[in-house]
């Protein structure tokens, strides 16, 4: 795999990141128990200074 292919298609490549983000947005829009946590994570990731930072302990609350 070339460096360009790794950036586009690798495990952390652009395509993988885009697919993961699409999945997280779909979950945030859904009507399940994880929607609020995922939405809060996305807001904090996007703009933590204005939307508050994501409390990582929220991920453990569902386990």
Short mmCIF file of N, CA and C in Angstrom, two decimals:
data_model
loop_
_atom_site.label_atom_id
_atom_site.label_comp_id
_atom_site.label_asym_id
_atom_site.label_seq_id
_atom_site.Cartn_x
_atom_site.Cartn_y
_atom_site.Cartn_z
N UNK A 1 0.85 -1.17 0.00
CA UNK A 1 0.00 0.00 0.00
C UNK A 1 0.90 1.24 0.00
N UNK A 2 0.62 2.15 -0.90
CA UNK A 2 1.39 3.39 -0.97
C UNK A 2 0.97 4.33 0.16
N UNK A 3 1.77 5.35 0.38
CA UNK A 3 1.44 6.33 1.42
C UNK A 3 0.10 6.99 1.13
N UNK A 4 -0.16 7.31 -0.13
CA UNK A 4 -1.44 7.95 -0.49
C UNK A 4 -2.60 7.01 -0.23
N UNK A 5 -2.44 5.73 -0.56
CA UNK A 5 -3.51 4.76 -0.29
C UNK A 5 -3.75 4.61 1.21
N UNK A 6 -2.69 4.65 2.00
CA UNK A 6 -2.83 4.53 3.45
C UNK A 6 -3.61 5.72 4.02
N UNK A 7 -3.35 6.92 3.48
CA UNK A 7 -4.06 8.11 3.94
C UNK A 7 -5.53 8.03 3.57
N UNK A 8 -5.83 7.47 2.41
CA UNK A 8 -7.22 7.39 1.94
C UNK A 8 -7.94 6.15 2.45
N UNK A 9 -7.28 5.00 2.40
CA UNK A 9 -7.96 3.73 2.65
C UNK A 9 -7.52 2.99 3.91
N UNK A 10 -6.51 3.45 4.62
CA UNK A 10 -6.02 2.74 5.80
C UNK A 10 -7.02 2.77 6.93
N UNK A 11 -6.69 2.09 8.01
CA UNK A 11 -7.58 1.99 9.17
C UNK A 11 -7.97 3.36 9.72
N UNK A 12 -7.05 4.32 9.63
CA UNK A 12 -7.33 5.67 10.10
C UNK A 12 -7.30 6.65 8.94
N UNK A 13 -7.51 6.15 7.75
CA UNK A 13 -7.51 6.98 6.56
C UNK A 13 -8.77 7.81 6.44
N UNK A 14 -8.76 8.69 5.47
CA UNK A 14 -9.88 9.62 5.28
C UNK A 14 -11.20 8.89 5.07
N UNK A 15 -11.20 7.85 4.28
CA UNK A 15 -12.44 7.12 4.01
C UNK A 15 -12.97 6.45 5.28
N UNK A 16 -12.07 5.85 6.06
CA UNK A 16 -12.49 5.20 7.31
C UNK A 16 -13.06 6.23 8.29
N UNK A 17 -12.42 7.39 8.37
CA UNK A 17 -12.90 8.44 9.27
C UNK A 17 -14.27 8.94 8.82
N UNK A 18 -14.45 9.13 7.51
CA UNK A 18 -15.74 9.58 7.00
C UNK A 18 -16.83 8.55 7.29
N UNK A 19 -16.52 7.27 7.12
CA UNK A 19 -17.51 6.22 7.41
C UNK A 19 -17.86 6.19 8.89
N UNK A 20 -16.86 6.32 9.76
CA UNK A 20 -17.11 6.32 11.20
C UNK A 20 -17.96 7.52 11.60
N UNK A 21 -17.67 8.68 11.02
CA UNK A 21 -18.44 9.88 11.34
C UNK A 21 -19.88 9.75 10.87
N UNK A 22 -20.08 9.20 9.68
CA UNK A 22 -21.45 8.96 9.20
C UNK A 22 -22.20 8.03 10.15
N UNK A 23 -21.53 6.99 10.60
CA UNK A 23 -22.16 6.04 11.53
C UNK A 23 -22.54 6.73 12.83
N UNK A 24 -21.62 7.53 13.39
CA UNK A 24 -21.91 8.23 14.64
C UNK A 24 -23.08 9.20 14.48
N UNK A 25 -23.15 9.88 13.35
CA UNK A 25 -24.27 10.80 13.11
C UNK A 25 -25.58 10.02 13.02
N UNK A 26 -25.55 8.88 12.35
CA UNK A 26 -26.76 8.04 12.27
C UNK A 26 -27.21 7.60 13.66
N UNK A 27 -26.26 7.19 14.50
CA UNK A 27 -26.61 6.77 15.86
C UNK A 27 -27.18 7.95 16.64
N UNK A 28 -26.56 9.13 16.51
CA UNK A 28 -27.04 10.32 17.23
C UNK A 28 -28.46 10.69 16.82
N UNK A 29 -28.82 10.42 15.59
CA UNK A 29 -30.17 10.73 15.09
C UNK A 29 -31.19 9.66 15.43
N UNK A 30 -30.72 8.52 15.89
CA UNK A 30 -31.63 7.40 16.13
C UNK A 30 -32.39 7.58 17.44
N UNK A 31 -33.28 6.64 17.68
CA UNK A 31 -34.11 6.67 18.88
C UNK A 31 -33.73 5.48 19.75
N UNK A 32 -32.51 5.55 20.30
CA UNK A 32 -32.06 4.47 21.19
C UNK A 32 -31.33 5.08 22.38
N UNK A 33 -30.93 4.26 23.30
CA UNK A 33 -30.31 4.73 24.52
C UNK A 33 -28.96 5.40 24.33
N UNK A 34 -28.30 5.15 23.23
CA UNK A 34 -26.97 5.72 23.00
C UNK A 34 -27.01 7.04 22.24
N UNK A 35 -28.14 7.41 21.70
CA UNK A 35 -28.23 8.61 20.85
C UNK A 35 -27.76 9.87 21.56
N UNK A 36 -28.19 10.07 22.80
CA UNK A 36 -27.81 11.28 23.53
C UNK A 36 -26.32 11.31 23.79
N UNK A 37 -25.74 10.19 24.19
CA UNK A 37 -24.29 10.14 24.46
C UNK A 37 -23.49 10.43 23.20
N UNK A 38 -23.91 9.83 22.10
CA UNK A 38 -23.19 10.03 20.85
C UNK A 38 -23.33 11.48 20.39
N UNK A 39 -24.52 12.04 20.51
CA UNK A 39 -24.74 13.44 20.13
C UNK A 39 -23.87 14.37 20.99
N UNK A 40 -23.80 14.11 22.30
CA UNK A 40 -22.96 14.92 23.17
C UNK A 40 -21.49 14.79 22.80
N UNK A 41 -21.07 13.59 22.47
CA UNK A 41 -19.68 13.37 22.05
C UNK A 41 -19.38 14.17 20.79
N UNK A 42 -20.27 14.09 19.80
CA UNK A 42 -20.04 14.81 18.54
C UNK A 42 -20.00 16.32 18.76
N UNK A 43 -20.90 16.84 19.58
CA UNK A 43 -20.89 18.28 19.87
C UNK A 43 -19.61 18.69 20.57
N UNK A 44 -19.18 17.91 21.55
CA UNK A 44 -17.96 18.24 22.29
C UNK A 44 -16.73 18.13 21.39
N UNK A 45 -16.73 17.14 20.54
CA UNK A 45 -15.60 16.95 19.62
C UNK A 45 -15.55 18.10 18.62
N UNK A 46 -16.70 18.49 18.13
CA UNK A 46 -16.76 19.54 17.13
C UNK A 46 -16.37 20.89 17.72
N UNK A 47 -16.92 21.19 18.90
CA UNK A 47 -16.68 22.51 19.48
C UNK A 47 -16.76 22.41 21.00
N UNK A 48 -15.75 21.83 21.59
CA UNK A 48 -15.75 21.61 23.03
C UNK A 48 -15.80 22.88 23.85
N UNK A 49 -15.20 23.95 23.36
CA UNK A 49 -15.17 25.20 24.12
C UNK A 49 -16.58 25.78 24.30
N UNK A 50 -17.42 25.66 23.30
CA UNK A 50 -18.78 26.21 23.36
C UNK A 50 -19.82 25.19 23.81
N UNK A 51 -19.61 23.93 23.48
CA UNK A 51 -20.62 22.90 23.74
C UNK A 51 -20.29 22.06 24.97
N UNK A 52 -19.23 22.36 25.66
CA UNK A 52 -18.82 21.56 26.81
C UNK A 52 -18.02 20.36 26.35
N UNK A 53 -17.16 19.90 27.19
CA UNK A 53 -16.33 18.76 26.82
C UNK A 53 -17.05 17.47 27.16
N UNK A 54 -16.79 16.44 26.38
CA UNK A 54 -17.46 15.16 26.56
C UNK A 54 -16.89 14.45 27.78
N UNK A 55 -17.73 14.12 28.76
CA UNK A 55 -17.24 13.38 29.92
C UNK A 55 -17.02 11.91 29.55
N UNK A 56 -15.78 11.50 29.44
CA UNK A 56 -15.45 10.16 28.97
C UNK A 56 -16.08 9.08 29.85
N UNK A 57 -16.37 9.39 31.11
CA UNK A 57 -17.01 8.43 32.00
C UNK A 57 -18.42 8.06 31.53
N UNK A 58 -19.03 8.91 30.71
CA UNK A 58 -20.35 8.57 30.16
C UNK A 58 -20.31 7.28 29.35
N UNK A 59 -19.18 6.98 28.74
CA UNK A 59 -19.06 5.76 27.97
C UNK A 59 -19.13 4.53 28.87
N UNK A 60 -18.65 4.66 30.08
CA UNK A 60 -18.65 3.53 31.01
C UNK A 60 -19.98 3.34 31.70
N UNK A 61 -20.81 4.37 31.71
CA UNK A 61 -22.10 4.30 32.40
C UNK A 61 -23.03 3.26 31.78
N UNK A 62 -22.83 2.95 30.50
CA UNK A 62 -23.74 2.02 29.83
C UNK A 62 -23.26 0.58 29.93
N UNK A 63 -22.11 0.36 30.53
CA UNK A 63 -21.56 -1.00 30.62
C UNK A 63 -22.02 -1.70 31.86
#
